[in-house]
């Protein structure tokens, strides 16, 4: 590999960090420059709505790698710097400083941003989104025990923050537009499980409820709901999903459709440009459809594939998707994608207690598992999914039968 070649990485998040390190490991001898618009070195985002919000971890604790690791790998960072445009003909990127940098290969690791609402009062103080460490620092200023907080959106981020705020002593209400929490991502049994636990913990959950406006003078004091009710609120967190950062790619003429379109080798429609993570949509071999994933697993695994591609070691991306969520003492681990399932089998008692596993089947084959405080079911579930295993459903449903027996 030529030493004079330069790879520019846009985005210093999970995918950007993994890509840069993997690129060096795979034998890229040239320069690697990572450009990121945040001020910090890449950090883990999942703890933001969990241990960082709870005050158990600091910004330093969640760095993906210490700076020494990047120095050793001769990876340069340009932080607090935004790439404004890409000129594919000249192979140049333009920075917000006005500077232009040449590249031989480019990696688009631009991630995603929080979806925002355009409602009256949405810019009042006390109303927050949660995507970055800076957001958490702002939110923490409004966390006060016994005061009312409203979470807009009953997805993972909404429920995780609800759990943390509740443990911090706030009076928490979750407002969800759909008929159940986690509707987009889990089966009704899992939604009911989470709704029950949150209610037991003292969180109020309002489903089938929209938000019409935020009220307050300077700082938010109330949330107006679609049913006419008014919820007192001194802290609001809006967690209604993300939007992939595809504008740079689209403006540069790359193919974009709900994500930067990449092939199984993480190549964009310009083969000098790879892309990975939240900002991409790829054809998934395992699930035989185009998907856009929003997870650390996808950002890291796809970034490794992108690095191999640029080093001429093409390997298709076919990792099993997995994800996790921590709420109170509940550790949820998810493997596979459940969309399109035709049968659900649960192990454990969904109406009481703090542990449950749900297996999603299609045509008798396990395609996904959600395991709450059941790490064995998660581990073995992964193997059953990868093996496209047909299992004895009665045994699967019977929590007294060791899950390992199903592998035989
Ligand atoms: P990002 O981490 O978003 O990084 C992209 C970076 O690129 C950002 O820093 C962005 O500012 C920067 N950037 C964008 N455009 C430009 C530009 N033009 N110039 C310079 N820089 C630019 N996933 C899980 O698997 N499990 C969890 O429990 C979990 N919890 C989460 C909790 C929270 C609060 C959040 C916000 C996310 C969570 N996720 C979780 C999702 C996970 O963090 C993301 O899937 C992951 O961060 C994606 O990595 P990425 O590198 O693709 O994007």
Coordinates of C-alpha atoms in Angstrom, one line a residue, residues 32-382:
X32 CA -5.6 8.7 8.0
X33 CA -7.4 11.9 9.1
X34 CA -10.7 11.7 11.0
X35 CA -12.8 14.9 10.9
X36 CA -15.5 15.3 13.5
X37 CA -17.8 18.2 14.4
X38 CA -17.9 17.3 18.1
X39 CA -15.2 18.5 20.4
X40 CA -14.3 15.1 21.9
X41 CA -12.6 12.0 20.7
X42 CA -15.1 9.3 19.8
X43 CA -17.1 8.1 22.7
X44 CA -19.7 5.4 23.4
X45 CA -23.2 6.9 23.0
X46 CA -25.3 4.1 24.7
X47 CA -24.2 5.2 28.2
X48 CA -25.5 8.7 27.6
X49 CA -29.1 7.7 28.4
X50 CA -28.0 5.2 31.1
X51 CA -24.9 5.6 33.3
X52 CA -23.9 9.1 32.2
X53 CA -27.3 10.6 32.8
X54 CA -27.4 8.8 36.1
X55 CA -24.1 10.5 37.0
X56 CA -22.3 7.1 37.4
X57 CA -19.9 7.7 34.4
X58 CA -18.1 10.7 33.2
X59 CA -17.2 11.9 29.7
X60 CA -13.7 10.5 30.2
X61 CA -15.1 7.1 31.2
X62 CA -16.9 6.6 27.9
X63 CA -14.1 7.3 25.4
X64 CA -14.0 4.5 22.8
X65 CA -10.2 4.5 23.0
X66 CA -7.8 6.8 24.8
X67 CA -5.9 9.2 22.6
X68 CA -2.6 7.2 23.0
X69 CA -4.2 4.4 20.9
X70 CA -4.9 6.7 18.0
X71 CA -1.4 8.3 18.3
X72 CA 0.2 4.8 18.2
X73 CA -1.8 4.0 15.1
X74 CA -0.8 7.3 13.5
X75 CA -4.4 8.4 13.2
X76 CA -4.9 12.2 13.1
X77 CA -8.1 13.9 14.3
X78 CA -9.5 17.3 13.3
X79 CA -12.2 17.8 16.0
X80 CA -14.7 20.6 16.3
X81 CA -14.6 20.7 12.5
X82 CA -17.4 20.2 10.0
X83 CA -17.1 19.0 6.5
X84 CA -19.3 21.2 4.4
X85 CA -19.1 19.6 1.0
X86 CA -17.4 16.9 -1.1
X87 CA -16.0 17.4 -4.6
X88 CA -15.8 13.9 -6.0
X89 CA -14.1 15.1 -9.3
X90 CA -11.3 16.8 -7.5
X91 CA -11.4 14.4 -4.6
X92 CA -11.5 17.1 -2.1
X93 CA -13.5 17.9 1.0
X94 CA -14.3 21.5 2.1
X95 CA -14.1 22.3 5.8
X96 CA -16.1 24.9 7.7
X97 CA -12.8 26.8 8.2
X98 CA -12.7 27.3 4.4
X99 CA -9.8 24.8 4.1
X100 CA -9.8 22.1 1.5
X101 CA -8.3 18.7 1.9
X102 CA -7.4 16.2 -0.8
X103 CA -8.3 12.6 -0.4
X104 CA -7.6 9.4 -2.3
X105 CA -10.3 7.4 -0.4
X106 CA -13.1 8.8 1.6
X107 CA -15.2 7.2 4.4
X108 CA -18.6 8.7 5.3
X109 CA -19.3 7.9 8.9
X110 CA -21.7 10.7 9.5
X111 CA -24.2 8.9 11.8
X112 CA -27.5 10.4 12.6
X113 CA -29.2 13.1 14.6
X114 CA -32.2 13.3 16.8
X115 CA -35.5 13.9 15.0
X116 CA -36.8 17.2 16.1
X117 CA -40.4 18.4 16.5
X118 CA -41.8 21.6 15.0
X119 CA -44.4 22.3 17.8
X120 CA -45.3 25.6 19.4
X121 CA -42.9 26.3 22.4
X122 CA -40.4 23.6 21.3
X123 CA -37.5 26.0 21.8
X124 CA -38.3 26.8 25.4
X125 CA -35.5 26.1 27.9
X126 CA -35.9 22.8 29.7
X127 CA -36.8 20.9 26.4
X128 CA -34.0 18.6 25.3
X129 CA -33.0 16.0 22.8
X130 CA -30.4 13.3 23.6
X131 CA -27.7 12.5 21.1
X132 CA -24.4 13.9 22.5
X133 CA -22.5 14.3 25.7
X134 CA -23.2 18.0 25.5
X135 CA -26.9 17.2 25.5
X136 CA -26.6 15.2 28.6
X137 CA -24.7 18.0 30.4
X138 CA -27.7 20.3 29.6
X139 CA -30.3 17.8 30.7
X140 CA -28.6 17.1 34.0
X141 CA -29.0 20.8 35.0
X142 CA -32.8 20.3 34.9
X143 CA -32.9 17.0 36.9
X144 CA -34.4 17.9 40.3
X145 CA -36.0 15.3 42.6
X146 CA -39.7 15.6 43.1
X147 CA -40.1 17.9 40.1
X148 CA -42.2 16.8 37.0
X149 CA -40.5 15.5 33.9
X150 CA -42.2 14.5 30.6
X151 CA -40.6 12.2 28.1
X152 CA -42.0 12.4 24.6
X153 CA -41.7 9.0 22.9
X154 CA -41.8 5.6 24.4
X155 CA -38.9 4.0 22.5
X156 CA -35.6 2.8 24.0
X157 CA -34.2 6.2 24.6
X158 CA -37.4 7.5 26.1
X159 CA -37.8 4.5 28.4
X160 CA -34.1 4.5 29.5
X161 CA -34.2 8.2 30.4
X162 CA -37.6 7.7 32.2
X163 CA -35.9 5.0 34.3
X164 CA -32.9 7.2 35.2
X165 CA -35.0 10.2 36.0
X166 CA -37.4 8.2 38.1
X167 CA -34.4 6.8 40.1
X168 CA -33.3 10.4 40.5
X169 CA -36.7 11.0 42.2
X170 CA -38.4 12.9 39.5
X171 CA -42.2 12.6 38.8
X172 CA -42.0 11.1 35.3
X173 CA -44.7 10.8 32.6
X174 CA -44.0 9.2 29.2
X175 CA -46.2 10.3 26.3
X176 CA -46.4 7.9 23.4
X177 CA -48.3 8.5 20.2
X178 CA -48.8 4.8 19.4
X179 CA -50.9 2.4 21.3
X180 CA -48.0 0.8 23.1
X181 CA -44.4 1.6 24.1
X182 CA -41.7 0.1 21.9
X183 CA -44.3 -0.6 19.3
X184 CA -41.9 -0.2 16.4
X185 CA -39.3 -2.6 17.8
X186 CA -40.9 -5.4 19.9
X187 CA -43.9 -7.6 20.2
X188 CA -47.0 -6.6 22.3
X189 CA -45.9 -8.9 25.1
X190 CA -42.6 -7.1 25.6
X191 CA -44.3 -3.7 25.5
X192 CA -46.7 -4.9 28.2
X193 CA -43.8 -6.2 30.2
X194 CA -42.0 -2.8 30.1
X195 CA -45.2 -0.9 30.7
X196 CA -45.8 -2.9 33.8
X197 CA -42.3 -2.5 35.2
X198 CA -42.3 1.2 34.6
X199 CA -45.7 1.6 36.2
X200 CA -44.5 -0.4 39.2
X201 CA -41.5 1.9 39.4
X202 CA -43.9 4.9 39.5
X203 CA -43.6 6.2 35.9
X204 CA -46.9 7.3 34.3
X205 CA -47.3 6.1 30.7
X206 CA -49.8 7.7 28.4
X207 CA -50.2 5.8 25.1
X208 CA -52.3 6.9 22.1
X209 CA -51.4 10.5 23.1
X210 CA -49.7 13.1 21.0
X211 CA -48.1 16.4 22.1
X212 CA -49.6 19.6 20.7
X213 CA -47.5 22.3 22.3
X214 CA -45.1 23.2 25.1
X215 CA -46.0 26.1 27.4
X216 CA -43.9 28.3 29.6
X217 CA -42.4 31.7 29.9
X218 CA -38.8 31.3 29.1
X219 CA -38.6 27.8 30.7
X220 CA -41.1 25.0 29.9
X221 CA -43.8 24.5 32.6
X222 CA -46.5 22.4 30.8
X223 CA -47.0 20.0 28.0
X224 CA -50.3 20.2 26.1
X225 CA -51.5 16.8 24.9
X226 CA -53.7 15.9 22.0
X227 CA -56.5 14.7 24.4
X228 CA -56.6 18.3 25.9
X229 CA -54.8 17.3 29.1
X230 CA -52.0 19.5 30.4
X231 CA -49.0 17.9 32.0
X232 CA -46.8 19.8 34.4
X233 CA -43.2 19.7 33.1
X234 CA -40.0 21.3 34.2
X235 CA -37.9 18.9 32.1
X236 CA -38.8 17.5 28.8
X237 CA -36.8 15.0 26.8
X238 CA -37.9 14.3 23.3
X239 CA -36.9 10.8 22.0
X240 CA -38.8 10.3 18.8
X241 CA -36.2 8.6 16.7
X242 CA -33.3 9.7 14.5
X243 CA -32.6 11.0 11.0
X244 CA -29.6 9.7 9.1
X245 CA -27.0 12.4 8.2
X246 CA -27.1 11.9 4.4
X247 CA -27.1 15.5 3.2
X248 CA -23.3 15.6 2.4
X249 CA -23.6 12.4 0.4
X250 CA -26.7 13.4 -1.4
X251 CA -25.2 16.8 -2.4
X252 CA -22.1 15.0 -3.7
X253 CA -24.4 12.9 -6.0
X254 CA -24.1 9.6 -4.1
X255 CA -27.1 7.3 -4.2
X256 CA -29.2 8.0 -1.1
X257 CA -32.5 6.5 -0.1
X258 CA -33.3 6.6 3.6
X259 CA -29.6 6.2 4.2
X260 CA -26.5 6.3 2.0
X261 CA -26.8 3.2 -0.2
X262 CA -23.9 0.8 0.2
X263 CA -23.2 -2.6 -1.1
X264 CA -22.2 -5.6 1.0
X265 CA -18.6 -4.4 1.0
X266 CA -19.7 -1.0 2.5
X267 CA -19.0 0.8 -0.8
X268 CA -21.2 3.7 -1.8
X269 CA -22.2 4.3 -5.4
X270 CA -18.7 5.9 -5.8
X271 CA -16.2 3.1 -5.2
X272 CA -13.6 5.6 -3.8
X273 CA -16.1 6.2 -1.0
X274 CA -17.1 3.8 1.7
X275 CA -19.7 4.4 4.4
X276 CA -20.8 2.6 7.6
X277 CA -23.1 3.0 10.6
X278 CA -26.3 4.8 11.2
X279 CA -26.1 6.8 8.0
X280 CA -26.2 3.8 5.7
X281 CA -28.7 1.4 4.2
X282 CA -27.4 -1.9 3.0
X283 CA -28.8 -5.1 1.5
X284 CA -28.6 -7.6 4.4
X285 CA -27.8 -11.2 3.2
X286 CA -29.2 -12.8 6.3
X287 CA -32.6 -11.1 6.2
X288 CA -32.7 -10.7 2.4
X289 CA -33.8 -7.1 2.3
X290 CA -32.5 -3.5 2.5
X291 CA -32.1 -2.3 6.0
X292 CA -30.9 0.7 7.9
X293 CA -29.7 -0.2 11.4
X294 CA -29.2 2.1 14.4
X295 CA -26.8 0.2 16.6
X296 CA -23.2 0.0 17.9
X297 CA -22.9 -3.5 16.5
X298 CA -23.8 -2.3 13.0
X299 CA -21.5 0.8 13.2
X300 CA -18.5 -1.3 14.4
X301 CA -19.0 -4.4 12.2
X302 CA -19.8 -2.5 9.0
X303 CA -16.8 -0.1 9.6
X304 CA -14.5 -3.1 9.8
X305 CA -15.9 -4.4 6.5
X306 CA -15.4 -0.9 5.0
X307 CA -11.7 -0.8 6.1
X308 CA -11.1 -4.3 4.6
X309 CA -12.6 -3.1 1.4
X310 CA -10.3 -0.2 1.1
X311 CA -7.3 -2.5 1.8
X312 CA -8.4 -4.8 -1.0
X313 CA -9.6 -7.6 1.3
X314 CA -13.2 -7.7 0.3
X315 CA -15.4 -9.6 2.7
X316 CA -19.2 -9.3 2.6
X317 CA -21.0 -7.8 5.6
X318 CA -23.2 -10.5 7.1
X319 CA -23.0 -10.1 10.9
X320 CA -26.1 -10.8 12.9
X321 CA -27.6 -7.6 14.2
X322 CA -27.8 -7.2 18.0
X323 CA -28.7 -4.5 20.4
X324 CA -29.2 -3.9 24.1
X325 CA -31.1 -1.6 26.4
X326 CA -30.8 -1.1 30.2
X327 CA -33.7 0.1 32.3
X328 CA -33.6 -0.1 36.1
X329 CA -32.2 -3.6 36.7
X330 CA -33.6 -4.9 33.4
X331 CA -30.9 -5.8 30.9
X332 CA -32.5 -6.4 27.6
X333 CA -30.4 -8.1 24.9
X334 CA -31.8 -8.4 21.4
X335 CA -30.4 -10.5 18.6
X336 CA -31.7 -10.5 15.0
X337 CA -34.5 -8.5 13.5
X338 CA -38.1 -9.5 14.4
X339 CA -39.9 -7.7 11.5
X340 CA -42.0 -10.1 9.5
X341 CA -42.4 -12.8 12.3
X342 CA -45.5 -14.9 12.3
X343 CA -45.2 -16.5 15.7
X344 CA -44.0 -15.4 19.1
X345 CA -43.0 -17.8 21.9
X346 CA -42.1 -16.5 25.3
X347 CA -40.2 -18.1 28.1
X348 CA -40.9 -16.9 31.6
X349 CA -43.7 -15.0 33.3
X350 CA -44.5 -11.8 31.5
X351 CA -47.1 -10.7 34.1
X352 CA -44.8 -10.5 37.0
X353 CA -41.1 -10.5 37.8
X354 CA -38.1 -9.0 36.0
X355 CA -37.1 -11.6 33.4
X356 CA -38.5 -12.8 30.2
X357 CA -37.3 -14.1 26.8
X358 CA -39.3 -13.8 23.6
X359 CA -38.5 -15.7 20.4
X360 CA -39.7 -14.5 17.1
X361 CA -40.3 -17.2 14.5
X362 CA -41.1 -17.1 10.8
X363 CA -42.1 -20.4 9.1
X364 CA -41.1 -22.2 12.3
X365 CA -37.5 -20.7 12.2
X366 CA -36.2 -18.4 14.9
X367 CA -35.4 -15.0 13.4
X368 CA -34.9 -12.9 16.5
X369 CA -34.8 -13.0 20.3
X370 CA -35.5 -10.4 23.0
X371 CA -34.0 -11.5 26.3
X372 CA -34.6 -9.6 29.5
X373 CA -32.2 -10.6 32.3
X374 CA -31.7 -13.9 30.4
X375 CA -28.2 -13.9 29.0
X376 CA -28.2 -17.6 28.2
X377 CA -31.3 -17.3 26.0
X378 CA -29.6 -14.4 24.2
X379 CA -26.4 -16.3 23.6
X380 CA -28.1 -19.5 22.5
X381 CA -30.8 -17.6 20.6
X382 CA -28.0 -16.0 18.5

